[in-house]
XYZ file of C-alpha atoms in Angstrom:
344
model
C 116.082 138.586 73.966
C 118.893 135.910 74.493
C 119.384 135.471 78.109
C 122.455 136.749 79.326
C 123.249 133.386 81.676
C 123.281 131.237 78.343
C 125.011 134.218 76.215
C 128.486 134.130 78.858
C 130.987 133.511 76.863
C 131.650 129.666 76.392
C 134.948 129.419 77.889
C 134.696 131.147 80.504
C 131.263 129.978 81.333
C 133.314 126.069 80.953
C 136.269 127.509 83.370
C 133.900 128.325 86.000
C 131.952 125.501 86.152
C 134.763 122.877 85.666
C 136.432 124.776 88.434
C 133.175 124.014 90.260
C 133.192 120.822 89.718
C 137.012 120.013 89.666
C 137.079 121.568 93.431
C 134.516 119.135 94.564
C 136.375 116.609 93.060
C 138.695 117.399 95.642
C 137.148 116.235 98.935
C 134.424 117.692 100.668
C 134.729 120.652 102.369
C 132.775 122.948 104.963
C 132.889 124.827 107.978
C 135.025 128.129 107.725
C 138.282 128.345 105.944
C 140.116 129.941 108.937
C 142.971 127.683 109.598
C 144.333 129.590 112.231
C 146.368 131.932 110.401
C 147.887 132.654 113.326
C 148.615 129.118 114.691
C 151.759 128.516 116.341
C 155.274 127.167 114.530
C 154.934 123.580 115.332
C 157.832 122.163 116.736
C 158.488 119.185 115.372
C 159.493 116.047 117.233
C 159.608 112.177 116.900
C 156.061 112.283 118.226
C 154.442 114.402 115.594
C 156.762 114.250 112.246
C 154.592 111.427 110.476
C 151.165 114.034 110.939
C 153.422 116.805 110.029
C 154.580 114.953 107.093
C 151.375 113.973 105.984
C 150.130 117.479 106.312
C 153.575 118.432 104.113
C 152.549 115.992 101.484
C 148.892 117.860 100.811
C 150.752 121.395 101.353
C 153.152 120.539 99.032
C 150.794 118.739 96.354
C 152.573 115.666 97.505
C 149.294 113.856 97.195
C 148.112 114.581 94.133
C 146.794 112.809 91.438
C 148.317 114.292 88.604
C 146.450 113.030 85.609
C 146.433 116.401 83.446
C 143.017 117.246 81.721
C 141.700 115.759 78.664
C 145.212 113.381 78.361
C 147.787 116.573 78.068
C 150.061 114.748 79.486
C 149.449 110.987 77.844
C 149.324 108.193 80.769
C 150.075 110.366 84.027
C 147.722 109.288 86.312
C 149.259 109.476 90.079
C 148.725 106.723 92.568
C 148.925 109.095 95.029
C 145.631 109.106 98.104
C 143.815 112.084 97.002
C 144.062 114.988 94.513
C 145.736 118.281 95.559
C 143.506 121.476 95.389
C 146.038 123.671 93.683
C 147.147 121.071 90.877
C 143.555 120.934 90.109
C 143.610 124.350 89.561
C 146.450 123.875 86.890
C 144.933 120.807 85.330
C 141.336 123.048 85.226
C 143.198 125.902 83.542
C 144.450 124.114 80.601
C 141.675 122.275 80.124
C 139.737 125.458 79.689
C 142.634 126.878 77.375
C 142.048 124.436 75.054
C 138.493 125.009 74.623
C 139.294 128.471 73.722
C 139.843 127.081 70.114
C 136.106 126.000 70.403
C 134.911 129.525 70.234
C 133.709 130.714 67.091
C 134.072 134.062 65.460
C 131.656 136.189 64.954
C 131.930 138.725 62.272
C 130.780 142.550 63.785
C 130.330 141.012 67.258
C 129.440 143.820 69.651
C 132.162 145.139 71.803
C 132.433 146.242 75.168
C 130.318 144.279 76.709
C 129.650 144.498 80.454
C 125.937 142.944 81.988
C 124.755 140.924 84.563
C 121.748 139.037 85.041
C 120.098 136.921 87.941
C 118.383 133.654 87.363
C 116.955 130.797 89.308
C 118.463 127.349 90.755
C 117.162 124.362 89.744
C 115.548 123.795 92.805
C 115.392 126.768 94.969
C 118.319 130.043 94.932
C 119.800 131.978 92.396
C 123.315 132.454 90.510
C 123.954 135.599 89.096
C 126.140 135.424 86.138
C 128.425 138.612 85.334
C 130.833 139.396 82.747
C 133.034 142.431 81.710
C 134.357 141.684 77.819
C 135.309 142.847 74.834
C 133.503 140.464 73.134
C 131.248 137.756 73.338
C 132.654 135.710 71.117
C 136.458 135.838 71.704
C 138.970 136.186 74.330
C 141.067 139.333 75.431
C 143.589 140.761 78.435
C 141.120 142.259 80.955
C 138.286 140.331 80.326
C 136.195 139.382 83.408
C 133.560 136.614 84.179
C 132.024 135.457 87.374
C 129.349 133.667 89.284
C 127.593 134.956 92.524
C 125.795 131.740 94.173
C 122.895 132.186 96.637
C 121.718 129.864 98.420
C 121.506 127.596 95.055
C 120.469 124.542 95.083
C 120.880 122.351 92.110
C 119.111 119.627 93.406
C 118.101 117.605 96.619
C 122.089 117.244 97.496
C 123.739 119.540 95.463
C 124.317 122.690 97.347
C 126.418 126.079 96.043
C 127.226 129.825 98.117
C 129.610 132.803 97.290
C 131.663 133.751 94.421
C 134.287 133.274 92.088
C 135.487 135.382 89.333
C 138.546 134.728 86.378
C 140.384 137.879 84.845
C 141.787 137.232 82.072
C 145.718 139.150 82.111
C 146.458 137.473 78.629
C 146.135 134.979 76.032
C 147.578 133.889 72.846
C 147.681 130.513 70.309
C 145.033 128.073 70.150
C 146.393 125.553 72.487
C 146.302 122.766 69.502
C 148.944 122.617 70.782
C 150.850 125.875 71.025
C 149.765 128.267 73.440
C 150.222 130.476 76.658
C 147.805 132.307 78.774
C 147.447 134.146 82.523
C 144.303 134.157 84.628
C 143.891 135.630 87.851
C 141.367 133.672 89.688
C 139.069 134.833 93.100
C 137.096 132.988 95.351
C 135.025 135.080 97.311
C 133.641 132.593 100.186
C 132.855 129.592 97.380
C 131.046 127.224 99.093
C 130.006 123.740 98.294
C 127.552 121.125 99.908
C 127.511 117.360 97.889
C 125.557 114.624 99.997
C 126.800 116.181 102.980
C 130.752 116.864 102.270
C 131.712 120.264 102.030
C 134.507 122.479 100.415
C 134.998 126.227 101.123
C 137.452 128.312 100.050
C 138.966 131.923 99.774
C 141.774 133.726 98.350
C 143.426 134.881 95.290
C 145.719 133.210 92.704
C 147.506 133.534 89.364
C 147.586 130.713 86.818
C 150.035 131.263 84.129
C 150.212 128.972 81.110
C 152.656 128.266 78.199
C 152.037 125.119 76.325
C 153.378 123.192 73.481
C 153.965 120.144 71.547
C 156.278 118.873 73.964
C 154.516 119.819 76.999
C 153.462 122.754 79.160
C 154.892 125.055 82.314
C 152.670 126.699 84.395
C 153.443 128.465 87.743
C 150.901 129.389 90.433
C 151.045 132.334 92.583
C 149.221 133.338 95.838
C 149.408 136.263 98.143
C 146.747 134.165 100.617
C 144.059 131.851 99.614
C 142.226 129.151 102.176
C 139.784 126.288 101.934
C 138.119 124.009 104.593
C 136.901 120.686 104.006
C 134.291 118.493 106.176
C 132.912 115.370 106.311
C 130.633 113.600 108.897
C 131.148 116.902 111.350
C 134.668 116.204 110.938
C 136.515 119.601 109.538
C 139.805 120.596 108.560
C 141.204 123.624 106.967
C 144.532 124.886 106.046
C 145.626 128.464 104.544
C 148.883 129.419 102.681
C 150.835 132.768 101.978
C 153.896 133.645 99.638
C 152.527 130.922 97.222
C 154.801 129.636 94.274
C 154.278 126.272 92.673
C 156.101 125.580 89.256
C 155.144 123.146 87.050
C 156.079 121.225 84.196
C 154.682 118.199 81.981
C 156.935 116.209 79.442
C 154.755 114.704 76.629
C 157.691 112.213 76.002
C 158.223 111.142 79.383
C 154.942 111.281 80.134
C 156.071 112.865 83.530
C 155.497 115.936 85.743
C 157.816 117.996 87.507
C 157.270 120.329 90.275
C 158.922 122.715 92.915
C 157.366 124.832 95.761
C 157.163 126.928 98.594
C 154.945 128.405 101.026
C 154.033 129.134 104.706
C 151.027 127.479 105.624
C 148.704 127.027 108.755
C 146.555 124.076 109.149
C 143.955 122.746 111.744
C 143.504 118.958 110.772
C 141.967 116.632 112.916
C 145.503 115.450 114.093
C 147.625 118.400 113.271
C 147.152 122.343 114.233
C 149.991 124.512 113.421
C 152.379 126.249 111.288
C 155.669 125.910 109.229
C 157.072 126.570 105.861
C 157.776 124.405 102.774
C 160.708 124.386 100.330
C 161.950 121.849 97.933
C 164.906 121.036 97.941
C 164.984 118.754 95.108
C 162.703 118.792 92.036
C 159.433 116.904 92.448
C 159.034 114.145 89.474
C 155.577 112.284 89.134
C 154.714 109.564 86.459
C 152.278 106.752 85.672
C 154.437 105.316 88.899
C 153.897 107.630 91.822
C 156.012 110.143 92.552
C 159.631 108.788 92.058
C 161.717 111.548 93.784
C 162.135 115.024 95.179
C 162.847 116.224 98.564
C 161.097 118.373 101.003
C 162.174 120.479 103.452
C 159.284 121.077 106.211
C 160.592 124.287 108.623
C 159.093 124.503 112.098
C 159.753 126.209 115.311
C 163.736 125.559 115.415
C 162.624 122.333 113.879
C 163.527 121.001 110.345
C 161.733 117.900 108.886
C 163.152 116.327 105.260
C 161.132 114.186 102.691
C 162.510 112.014 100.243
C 160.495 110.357 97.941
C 161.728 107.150 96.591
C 160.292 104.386 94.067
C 157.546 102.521 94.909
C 155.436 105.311 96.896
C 158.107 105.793 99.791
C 158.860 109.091 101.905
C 161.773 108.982 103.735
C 161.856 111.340 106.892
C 164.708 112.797 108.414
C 163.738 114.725 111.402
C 166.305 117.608 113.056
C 164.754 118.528 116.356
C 167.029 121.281 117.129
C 168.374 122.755 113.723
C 171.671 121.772 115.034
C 172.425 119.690 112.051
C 172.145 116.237 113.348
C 169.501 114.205 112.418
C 167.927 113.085 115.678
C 165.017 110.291 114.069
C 164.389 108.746 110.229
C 161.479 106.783 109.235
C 160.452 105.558 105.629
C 156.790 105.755 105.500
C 154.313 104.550 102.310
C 152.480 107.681 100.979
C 149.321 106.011 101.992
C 149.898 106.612 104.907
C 150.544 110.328 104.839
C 147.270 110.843 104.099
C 145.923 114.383 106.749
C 142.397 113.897 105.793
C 142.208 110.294 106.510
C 139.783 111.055 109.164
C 137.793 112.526 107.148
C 137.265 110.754 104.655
């Protein structure tokens, strides 16, 4: 009988494992993914604006590397210091559309088809592989495929815990190039040990998808989701609620533009508190670095702003007391807004 773990159905099997991977790409990760939800409104001062800025810039994808997957977006490649989490996400997503058009039909395929099956690591644990479908060979609204990790080890520094599971809400075109989809994603304390950095995470998201010849728009949405990373018994974690992140990639332009906002907590080596991001102005990203959009960083009676300028420049306007003044400005190089610099 064909085993069930190589009988998942190939793009799903692809999502989950490049999701895998693309998180690790990420930075390490470890410890717990509590953040401190409950972390105090930092109040934000001439002392502390350049860590809460830097913490902004990986809250608000600011420091990502925004090279979309297999060249959707021809020649974006950020310059930024390290890929953000939740553009990953995106860039994993549409990467996995594509290979949608990969699948190949099956004539009478069985339907309804819901199994699970255990098997063993490469070197010691097991994954079991689950999957509620309509069919095996094809993709439909409500389809449902996960991995449960235990204790599996892949090899001498490749370790992998927990869950994560994609839904399927619905899916159309072939993505060569026209197509749109929406995936609801769960990570179910996902865990992840490479040569000794970690990533954890937790939480649920949307992913939805519309793509075309000139481009794509996707938008990200989050109730709560979490993840920790660690390095050389350094941690840091952050968590976010009320999650929106819009996207869009120009084929012509070769650019990507992006807006957010969300509450977050953090607990980074030189930063533990709370605030909420909006932007102000539309974030625009190309071969370059990002080459504007503005920030708006709310803290306890606190405001910080971030412009980003040519040539990898924030500039920081800091209102200590929301009276409308600003009280200090800086102009920092996004290198140096960098919250996981300790780490790593």
């Amino acid at each position: 009988m064909k085993s069930l773990w190589n009988s998942l159905p190939r793009a799903f099997a692809l999502a989950l494992i490049g999701l895998a991977v693309g998180l690790s790409g990420c930075g390490g990760g470890g410890g717990s993914t509590d953040s401190g939800d409950s972390a105090t409104p930092v109040a934000i001062s001439e002392t502390n604006a350049t860590d809460v800025a830097s913490t902004a810039m990986l809250a608000g994808n600011a420091s990502s590397t925004t090279s979309l997957s297999d060249g959707f977006v021809t020649g974006v490649e950020g310059t930024q210091a390290m890929p953000a989490p939740t553009i990953r996400l995106i860039e994993l997503a549409i990467a996995q559309a594509k290979r949608l058009n990969d699948l190949s039909a099956t004539p009478g395929a069985v339907t309804g088809v819901q199994a699970s099956e255990t098997v063993l690591c490469d070197v010691s644990g097991t994954v079991t592989a689950f999957y509620n479908v309509q069919t095996l060979n094809s993709v439909s609204p409500g389809d449902t495929v996960g991995l449960t990790f235990t204790n599996c080890r892949m090899d001498a520094d490749f370790l992998i815990k927990g869950g994560m599971a994609i839904t399927i809400n619905s899916y159309s075109g072939n993505f060569l190039p026209n197509g749109s989809m929406s995936t609801s994603l769960a990570l179910s304390n996902f865990y992840m040990n490479f040569a000794g950095a970690t990533f954890n995470a937790n939480g649920t998201m949307t992913i939805d998808t519309t793509a075309s010849s000139s481009g794509s728009h996707s938008v990200v949405r989050s109730d709560s989701y979490s993840y920790g990373v660690s390095y050389n018994g350094t941690n840091a974690s952050i968590a976010f609620s009320d999650y929106e992140l819009d996207m869009t990639t120009d084929t012509a332009s070769a650019t990507v533009t992006w807006t957010e906002r969300t509450h977050f907590s953090a607990d980074f080596p030189s930063f533990h508190g709370s605030g909420d991001i909006t932007t102000l102005t539309p974030m625009v990203e190309s071969s370059a670095g990002i080459t504007a959009g503005k920030l708006q960083v709310a803290g306890d009676n606190s405001t910080l702003y971030m412009t980003f300028q040519p040539g990898n420049q924030v500039h920081l306007e800091l209102d200590s007391d929301n009276d409308g003044d600003i009280d200090y400005e800086n102009t920092k190089n996004v290198y140096e807004l960098n919250p996981l610099s300790e780490l790593f």
